[in-house]
CSV table of N, CA, C and O in Angstrom, one decimal:
chain,number,residue,atom,x,y,z
D,915,MET,N,-3.0,21.3,3.6
D,915,MET,CA,-1.9,20.1,3.2
D,915,MET,C,-0.7,20.4,2.8
D,915,MET,O,-0.9,20.6,1.2
D,916,ALA,N,0.3,20.2,3.1
D,916,ALA,CA,1.5,20.4,2.3
D,916,ALA,C,2.3,18.6,1.6
D,916,ALA,O,2.8,18.2,2.7
D,917,ASN,N,2.6,18.4,0.5
D,917,ASN,CA,3.2,17.3,0.3
D,917,ASN,C,4.5,18.0,-0.1
D,917,ASN,O,4.4,18.4,-1.8
D,918,VAL,N,5.3,17.4,0.2
D,918,VAL,CA,6.7,17.5,-0.3
D,918,VAL,C,7.7,16.6,-0.3
D,918,VAL,O,8.0,15.6,0.2
D,919,PRO,N,8.0,16.3,-1.9
D,919,PRO,CA,8.8,15.3,-2.2
D,919,PRO,C,10.3,15.3,-1.4
D,919,PRO,O,10.5,16.1,-1.6
D,920,LYS,N,10.6,14.4,-0.9
D,920,LYS,CA,12.1,14.5,-0.3
D,920,LYS,C,13.2,13.3,-0.3
D,920,LYS,O,12.7,12.3,-0.7
D,921,LYS,N,14.4,13.5,-0.6
D,921,LYS,CA,15.3,12.5,-0.3
D,921,LYS,C,15.6,12.2,1.0
D,921,LYS,O,15.9,13.3,1.9
D,922,LEU,N,15.2,11.4,1.4
D,922,LEU,CA,15.2,10.8,2.6
D,922,LEU,C,16.2,10.5,3.1
D,922,LEU,O,17.0,10.8,4.3
D,923,PHE,N,16.9,10.0,2.5
D,923,PHE,CA,18.4,9.3,3.0
D,923,PHE,C,19.1,9.2,1.4
D,923,PHE,O,18.7,8.5,1.0
D,924,ARG,N,20.5,9.4,1.4
D,924,ARG,CA,21.4,8.9,0.3
D,924,ARG,C,22.6,9.1,1.3
D,924,ARG,O,23.2,10.3,1.7
D,925,GLY,N,23.3,7.6,0.8
D,925,GLY,CA,24.4,7.5,1.9
D,925,GLY,C,24.7,6.0,1.7
D,925,GLY,O,24.7,5.1,1.1
D,926,VAL,N,25.8,6.0,2.1
D,926,VAL,CA,26.7,4.3,2.3
D,926,VAL,C,26.1,4.1,3.5
D,926,VAL,O,25.8,4.3,4.9
D,927,ALA,N,25.7,2.7,3.3
D,927,ALA,CA,25.2,1.3,4.6
D,927,ALA,C,26.0,1.2,5.5
D,927,ALA,O,27.3,0.9,5.2
D,928,SER,N,25.6,1.3,6.6
D,928,SER,CA,26.9,1.2,7.8
D,928,SER,C,26.7,-0.4,8.1
D,928,SER,O,25.7,-1.1,7.4
D,929,THR,N,27.7,-1.3,8.5
D,929,THR,CA,27.7,-2.5,8.7
D,929,THR,C,27.1,-2.8,10.4
D,929,THR,O,27.0,-4.0,10.5
D,930,THR,N,26.5,-1.9,10.9
D,930,THR,CA,25.5,-2.2,11.8
D,930,THR,C,24.3,-1.3,11.6
D,930,THR,O,24.3,-0.2,11.1
D,931,LEU,N,23.5,-1.8,12.6
D,931,LEU,CA,22.0,-1.1,12.1
D,931,LEU,C,21.9,0.5,12.8
D,931,LEU,O,22.2,0.6,13.9
D,932,THR,N,21.5,1.1,11.5
D,932,THR,CA,21.7,2.6,12.1
D,932,THR,C,20.2,3.0,11.5
D,932,THR,O,19.7,2.9,10.3
D,933,GLY,N,20.0,4.2,12.2
D,933,GLY,CA,18.5,4.8,11.8
D,933,GLY,C,19.2,6.2,10.8
D,933,GLY,O,20.3,7.0,10.8
D,934,VAL,N,18.7,6.4,9.5
D,934,VAL,CA,19.0,6.9,8.4
D,934,VAL,C,18.2,8.1,8.6
D,934,VAL,O,18.3,9.3,8.0
D,935,TYR,N,16.6,7.7,9.1
D,935,TYR,CA,15.3,8.7,9.1
D,935,TYR,C,14.8,8.6,10.1
D,935,TYR,O,14.2,7.4,10.4
D,936,THR,N,14.4,9.7,10.5
D,936,THR,CA,13.3,9.9,11.9
D,936,THR,C,12.2,10.8,11.5
D,936,THR,O,12.1,12.0,10.6
D,937,VAL,N,10.9,9.8,11.3
D,937,VAL,CA,9.5,10.7,11.1
D,937,VAL,C,9.4,11.9,11.9
D,937,VAL,O,9.3,11.8,12.9
D,938,PRO,N,9.6,13.4,11.4
D,938,PRO,CA,9.3,14.2,12.2
D,938,PRO,C,7.8,14.7,12.9
D,938,PRO,O,6.8,13.6,12.4
D,939,ALA,N,7.8,15.1,14.2
D,939,ALA,CA,6.4,15.3,14.8
D,939,ALA,C,5.4,16.0,13.8
D,939,ALA,O,5.8,17.1,12.7
D,940,ASP,N,4.3,16.0,14.0
D,940,ASP,CA,3.2,16.6,13.2
D,940,ASP,C,3.3,16.1,11.5
D,940,ASP,O,2.6,16.7,10.3
D,941,THR,N,3.9,14.8,11.1
D,941,THR,CA,4.1,14.7,9.8
D,941,THR,C,3.9,13.3,9.0
D,941,THR,O,4.0,12.4,10.5
D,942,THR,N,3.3,12.9,8.6
D,942,THR,CA,3.1,11.9,8.1
D,942,THR,C,4.4,11.3,6.5
D,942,THR,O,4.2,12.3,5.7
D,943,THR,N,5.3,10.5,6.7
D,943,THR,CA,6.2,10.1,5.7
D,943,THR,C,5.7,9.1,4.8
D,943,THR,O,5.3,7.7,5.1
D,944,ILE,N,5.6,9.0,3.6
D,944,ILE,CA,5.2,8.0,2.7
D,944,ILE,C,6.6,7.5,2.0
D,944,ILE,O,7.3,8.6,1.0
D,945,ILE,N,7.3,6.7,2.1
D,945,ILE,CA,8.5,5.9,1.7
D,945,ILE,C,7.8,5.4,0.0
D,945,ILE,O,6.7,4.7,0.2
D,946,THR,N,8.5,5.8,-1.1
D,946,THR,CA,8.0,5.9,-2.1
D,946,THR,C,9.1,4.9,-3.0
D,946,THR,O,8.6,4.0,-3.9
D,947,ASN,N,10.1,4.8,-2.9
D,947,ASN,CA,11.4,4.1,-3.2
D,947,ASN,C,12.5,4.0,-2.5
D,947,ASN,O,13.1,4.8,-1.8
D,948,ILE,N,13.0,3.0,-2.8
D,948,ILE,CA,14.5,2.6,-2.4
D,948,ILE,C,15.2,1.7,-3.4
D,948,ILE,O,15.0,1.0,-4.0
D,949,VAL,N,16.7,2.5,-3.4
D,949,VAL,CA,17.6,1.7,-4.1
D,949,VAL,C,18.7,1.7,-3.5
D,949,VAL,O,19.5,2.4,-2.6
D,950,VAL,N,19.2,0.2,-3.9
D,950,VAL,CA,20.4,-0.2,-3.0
D,950,VAL,C,21.3,-0.3,-4.5
D,950,VAL,O,21.0,-1.4,-5.3
D,951,ALA,N,22.7,0.4,-4.4
D,951,ALA,CA,23.6,0.0,-5.3
D,951,ALA,C,25.2,-0.6,-5.0
D,951,ALA,O,25.2,-0.1,-3.7
D,952,ASN,N,25.6,-1.8,-5.4
D,952,ASN,CA,26.6,-2.3,-4.8
D,952,ASN,C,27.6,-2.0,-5.7
D,952,ASN,O,27.8,-2.4,-7.0
D,953,ALA,N,28.6,-0.8,-5.2
D,953,ALA,CA,29.7,-0.5,-5.9
D,953,ALA,C,31.3,-1.5,-6.1
D,953,ALA,O,32.1,-1.3,-6.7
D,954,GLY,N,31.3,-2.5,-5.2
D,954,GLY,CA,32.0,-3.4,-5.1
D,954,GLY,C,31.7,-4.9,-5.9
D,954,GLY,O,30.6,-4.8,-6.7
D,955,THR,N,32.8,-5.5,-6.0
D,955,THR,CA,32.9,-6.5,-7.2
D,955,THR,C,32.3,-7.7,-6.5
D,955,THR,O,31.9,-8.7,-7.2
D,956,SER,N,32.1,-8.0,-5.5
D,956,SER,CA,31.7,-9.0,-4.6
D,956,SER,C,30.0,-8.6,-4.1
D,956,SER,O,30.0,-7.5,-3.7
D,957,SER,N,29.5,-9.8,-3.7
D,957,SER,CA,28.0,-9.6,-3.6
D,957,SER,C,27.6,-9.3,-1.9
D,957,SER,O,28.7,-9.3,-0.9
D,958,ALA,N,27.1,-8.5,-1.5
D,958,ALA,CA,26.5,-8.2,-0.3
D,958,ALA,C,25.2,-8.3,-0.1
D,958,ALA,O,24.4,-7.8,-1.0
D,959,SER,N,24.9,-8.0,1.1
D,959,SER,CA,23.7,-8.0,1.6
D,959,SER,C,23.0,-6.7,2.4
D,959,SER,O,24.0,-6.1,3.0
D,960,ILE,N,21.9,-6.2,2.2
D,960,ILE,CA,21.2,-5.2,2.9
D,960,ILE,C,20.1,-5.6,3.7
D,960,ILE,O,18.9,-6.3,3.2
D,961,LEU,N,19.8,-4.7,4.6
D,961,LEU,CA,18.6,-4.9,5.4
D,961,LEU,C,18.0,-3.7,6.1
D,961,LEU,O,18.5,-2.5,6.2
D,962,VAL,N,16.7,-3.3,5.4
D,962,VAL,CA,16.0,-2.3,5.7
D,962,VAL,C,14.8,-2.3,6.4
D,962,VAL,O,14.0,-3.3,6.0
D,963,LYS,N,14.8,-1.3,7.3
D,963,LYS,CA,13.6,-1.7,8.6
D,963,LYS,C,12.7,-0.2,8.1
D,963,LYS,O,13.7,1.0,8.6
D,964,LEU,N,11.4,-0.3,8.5
D,964,LEU,CA,10.5,0.8,8.7
D,964,LEU,C,9.9,0.8,9.7
D,964,LEU,O,9.1,0.0,9.6
D,965,GLY,N,10.1,1.3,10.7
D,965,GLY,CA,9.8,1.1,12.2
D,965,GLY,C,9.8,-0.4,12.5
D,965,GLY,O,11.4,-0.9,12.4
D,966,ALA,N,9.2,-1.4,13.2
D,966,ALA,CA,9.0,-2.4,13.4
D,966,ALA,C,9.5,-3.3,12.5
D,966,ALA,O,9.2,-4.5,12.6
D,967,ILE,N,9.2,-3.1,11.1
D,967,ILE,CA,8.7,-4.0,9.8
D,967,ILE,C,10.3,-4.3,9.4
D,967,ILE,O,10.5,-2.9,9.0
D,968,THR,N,10.4,-5.0,8.9
D,968,THR,CA,11.6,-5.6,8.2
D,968,THR,C,11.1,-5.7,6.8
D,968,THR,O,10.6,-6.4,6.2
D,969,LEU,N,11.2,-4.2,5.8
D,969,LEU,CA,10.9,-4.1,4.5
D,969,LEU,C,12.0,-5.1,3.8
D,969,LEU,O,11.3,-5.8,2.8
D,970,ILE,N,13.3,-4.9,3.9
D,970,ILE,CA,14.1,-5.5,3.2
D,970,ILE,C,15.3,-6.6,3.9
D,970,ILE,O,16.1,-6.1,4.6
D,971,PRO,N,14.7,-7.8,3.9
D,971,PRO,CA,15.2,-8.7,5.2
D,971,PRO,C,17.0,-9.4,4.5
D,971,PRO,O,16.7,-10.6,3.9
D,972,ASN,N,17.8,-8.5,4.6
D,972,ASN,CA,19.2,-9.4,4.2
D,972,ASN,C,19.2,-9.5,3.1
D,972,ASN,O,19.7,-11.0,2.6
D,973,THR,N,18.9,-8.9,2.0
D,973,THR,CA,18.6,-9.3,0.9
D,973,THR,C,20.2,-9.2,-0.1
D,973,THR,O,20.6,-8.1,0.4
D,974,PRO,N,20.9,-10.2,-1.0
D,974,PRO,CA,21.7,-10.0,-1.5
D,974,PRO,C,21.9,-9.1,-2.8
D,974,PRO,O,20.8,-9.0,-3.5
D,975,VAL,N,22.9,-8.0,-2.8
D,975,VAL,CA,22.8,-7.3,-3.9
D,975,VAL,C,24.5,-7.9,-4.4
D,975,VAL,O,25.2,-7.7,-4.2
D,976,PRO,N,24.0,-8.2,-6.0
D,976,PRO,CA,25.0,-8.6,-7.0
D,976,PRO,C,26.5,-7.7,-7.0
D,976,PRO,O,25.8,-6.4,-7.0
D,977,GLY,N,28.0,-7.9,-7.0
D,977,GLY,CA,28.8,-6.6,-7.2
D,977,GLY,C,28.4,-5.9,-8.5
D,977,GLY,O,27.8,-7.0,-9.6
D,978,ASN,N,28.8,-4.8,-8.4
D,978,ASN,CA,28.6,-4.0,-9.4
D,978,ASN,C,27.0,-4.1,-10.0
D,978,ASN,O,26.7,-3.7,-11.0
D,979,GLY,N,26.1,-4.4,-9.0
D,979,GLY,CA,24.8,-4.6,-9.1
D,979,GLY,C,24.0,-3.8,-8.4
D,979,GLY,O,24.1,-2.8,-8.1
D,980,MET,N,22.4,-3.7,-8.5
D,980,MET,CA,21.7,-2.8,-7.6
D,980,MET,C,20.6,-3.4,-7.9
D,980,MET,O,19.9,-4.3,-8.7
D,981,ILE,N,19.6,-3.0,-7.0
D,981,ILE,CA,18.3,-3.4,-6.6
D,981,ILE,C,17.1,-2.1,-6.6
D,981,ILE,O,17.9,-1.5,-5.7
D,982,THR,N,15.9,-2.1,-6.9
D,982,THR,CA,15.0,-1.0,-6.9
D,982,THR,C,14.0,-1.6,-6.2
D,982,THR,O,13.3,-2.5,-6.5
D,983,LEU,N,13.0,-0.8,-5.3
D,983,LEU,CA,11.8,-1.4,-4.9
D,983,LEU,C,11.0,-0.3,-4.7
D,983,LEU,O,11.0,1.0,-3.9
D,984,ASP,N,10.2,0.0,-5.7
D,984,ASP,CA,8.9,1.0,-5.3
D,984,ASP,C,7.7,0.5,-4.4
D,984,ASP,O,7.5,-0.4,-4.4
D,985,VAL,N,7.3,1.2,-3.5
D,985,VAL,CA,6.8,0.9,-2.4
D,985,VAL,C,5.7,2.1,-2.2
D,985,VAL,O,6.2,3.4,-2.8
D,986,THR,N,4.5,1.8,-1.3
D,986,THR,CA,4.0,3.2,-0.9
D,986,THR,C,3.9,2.8,0.6
D,986,THR,O,2.7,2.0,0.8
D,987,GLN,N,4.9,3.2,1.4
D,987,GLN,CA,4.8,3.0,2.6
D,987,GLN,C,4.5,3.9,3.6
D,987,GLN,O,5.3,4.7,3.8
D,988,VAL,N,3.6,4.3,4.3
D,988,VAL,CA,2.9,5.3,5.1
D,988,VAL,C,3.7,4.8,6.5
D,988,VAL,O,3.4,4.0,7.5
D,989,MET,N,4.6,6.1,7.2
D,989,MET,CA,5.0,5.9,8.4
D,989,MET,C,4.3,7.4,9.2
D,989,MET,O,4.8,8.4,9.0
D,990,ASP,N,3.5,7.1,10.2
D,990,ASP,CA,3.1,8.7,10.4
D,990,ASP,C,2.8,8.6,12.3
D,990,ASP,O,1.8,8.9,12.6
D,991,VAL,N,4.0,7.9,12.3
D,991,VAL,CA,4.3,8.2,13.9
D,991,VAL,C,5.5,8.7,14.1
D,991,VAL,O,6.4,8.2,13.6
D,992,ALA,N,5.4,10.0,14.7
D,992,ALA,CA,6.4,10.8,15.1
D,992,ALA,C,7.7,10.0,15.8
D,992,ALA,O,7.5,9.2,16.6
D,993,GLY,N,8.8,9.9,15.4
D,993,GLY,CA,9.7,9.1,16.0
D,993,GLY,C,10.0,8.0,15.3
D,993,GLY,O,11.2,7.4,15.6
D,994,GLN,N,9.2,7.6,14.4
D,994,GLN,CA,9.6,6.1,14.1
D,994,GLN,C,10.5,6.3,13.3
D,994,GLN,O,11.2,7.3,12.6
D,995,LEU,N,11.4,4.9,13.1
D,995,LEU,CA,12.7,5.4,12.3
D,995,LEU,C,12.9,4.4,11.0
D,995,LEU,O,12.0,3.0,11.0
D,996,VAL,N,13.6,4.6,10.2
D,996,VAL,CA,14.0,4.1,9.1
D,996,VAL,C,15.5,3.5,9.0
D,996,VAL,O,16.2,4.5,9.6
D,997,GLU,N,15.8,2.3,9.3
D,997,GLU,CA,17.0,1.8,9.9
D,997,GLU,C,17.6,1.0,8.4
D,997,GLU,O,17.0,0.6,7.5
D,998,VAL,N,19.0,1.2,8.3
D,998,VAL,CA,19.6,0.5,7.7
D,998,VAL,C,21.0,-0.3,8.0
D,998,VAL,O,21.6,0.3,8.7
D,999,GLN,N,21.0,-1.4,7.3
D,999,GLN,CA,22.5,-2.4,7.6
D,999,GLN,C,22.8,-3.0,6.7
D,999,GLN,O,22.0,-4.0,5.6
D,1000,GLY,N,23.9,-2.6,6.2
D,1000,GLY,CA,24.7,-3.6,5.1
D,1000,GLY,C,25.8,-4.6,5.6
D,1000,GLY,O,26.5,-4.2,6.6
D,1001,THR,N,26.2,-5.6,4.9
D,1001,THR,CA,27.6,-6.1,5.2
D,1001,THR,C,28.6,-5.9,4.3
D,1001,THR,O,29.9,-6.3,4.5
D,1002,SER,N,28.4,-4.6,4.0
D,1002,SER,CA,29.6,-4.2,3.0
D,1002,SER,C,29.2,-2.5,3.2
D,1002,SER,O,28.1,-2.2,2.7
D,1003,THR,N,30.3,-1.5,3.2
D,1003,THR,CA,30.4,-0.3,2.9
D,1003,THR,C,30.4,0.0,1.3
D,1003,THR,O,29.6,1.3,1.1
D,1004,SER,N,30.3,-0.8,1.0
D,1004,SER,CA,30.0,-0.6,-0.6
D,1004,SER,C,28.8,-0.7,-1.0
D,1004,SER,O,28.9,-0.3,-2.2
D,1005,LEU,N,27.8,-0.9,-0.2
D,1005,LEU,CA,26.4,-0.3,-0.6
D,1005,LEU,C,26.2,0.8,-0.4
D,1005,LEU,O,26.5,1.6,0.9
D,1006,GLY,N,25.7,1.5,-1.5
D,1006,GLY,CA,25.1,2.8,-1.3
D,1006,GLY,C,23.5,2.9,-1.6
D,1006,GLY,O,22.7,2.2,-2.0
D,1007,VAL,N,23.0,3.5,-0.4
D,1007,VAL,CA,21.6,3.5,-0.5
D,1007,VAL,C,20.9,4.7,-0.8
D,1007,VAL,O,21.3,5.9,-0.3
D,1008,HIS,N,19.6,5.2,-1.3
D,1008,HIS,CA,18.6,6.0,-1.5
D,1008,HIS,C,17.6,5.6,-1.5
D,1008,HIS,O,17.0,5.0,-1.9
D,1009,ILE,N,16.7,6.3,-0.4
D,1009,ILE,CA,15.5,6.4,-0.2
D,1009,ILE,C,14.7,7.6,-0.5
D,1009,ILE,O,15.5,8.7,0.3
D,1010,SER,N,14.0,7.6,-1.0
D,1010,SER,CA,13.1,9.0,-1.3
D,1010,SER,C,11.6,8.7,-0.8
D,1010,SER,O,11.0,7.5,-0.7
D,1011,GLY,N,10.9,9.5,-0.8
D,1011,GLY,CA,9.6,10.1,-0.3
D,1011,GLY,C,8.7,11.1,-0.6
D,1011,GLY,O,9.1,11.8,-1.0
D,1012,VAL,N,7.5,11.3,0.3
D,1012,VAL,CA,7.2,12.5,0.3
D,1012,VAL,C,6.5,12.8,2.0
D,1012,VAL,O,6.0,11.7,2.5
D,1013,GLU,N,6.9,13.7,2.3
D,1013,GLU,CA,6.6,14.0,3.6
D,1013,GLU,C,5.0,15.4,3.5
D,1013,GLU,O,5.2,16.0,2.7
D,1014,VAL,N,4.2,14.5,4.2
D,1014,VAL,CA,2.9,15.2,4.5
D,1014,VAL,C,2.6,16.1,5.8
D,1014,VAL,O,2.7,15.1,6.6
D,1015,THR,N,2.3,17.3,5.7
D,1015,THR,CA,2.4,17.8,7.2
D,1015,THR,C,0.9,19.0,6.8
D,1015,THR,O,0.1,19.2,5.8
D,1016,ALA,N,0.3,19.1,8.0
D,1016,ALA,CA,-1.0,19.6,8.0
D,1016,ALA,C,-1.1,21.3,7.6
D,1016,ALA,O,0.2,21.7,7.7
């Protein structure tokens, strides 16, 4: 098995729910870290879903603040999505993990 640490997504949160990562065929993905930074001066909220599960439910991020989440969330169904939505495009999101292939 090959274990490959990866940046699964790095970008700005859209204000509509958007798929930012799709689990590839024949791969198990393990989400390990999520960081959300708010570059704006006003509070904004972030929603992160892993498949059908809401992991971060419209959580406020203070202006010029950040949240970090260390997790071990296995996604083992090809085509499963990681989805992100913010209330402001001032939210930067970084999701990292490991892809495991046979």
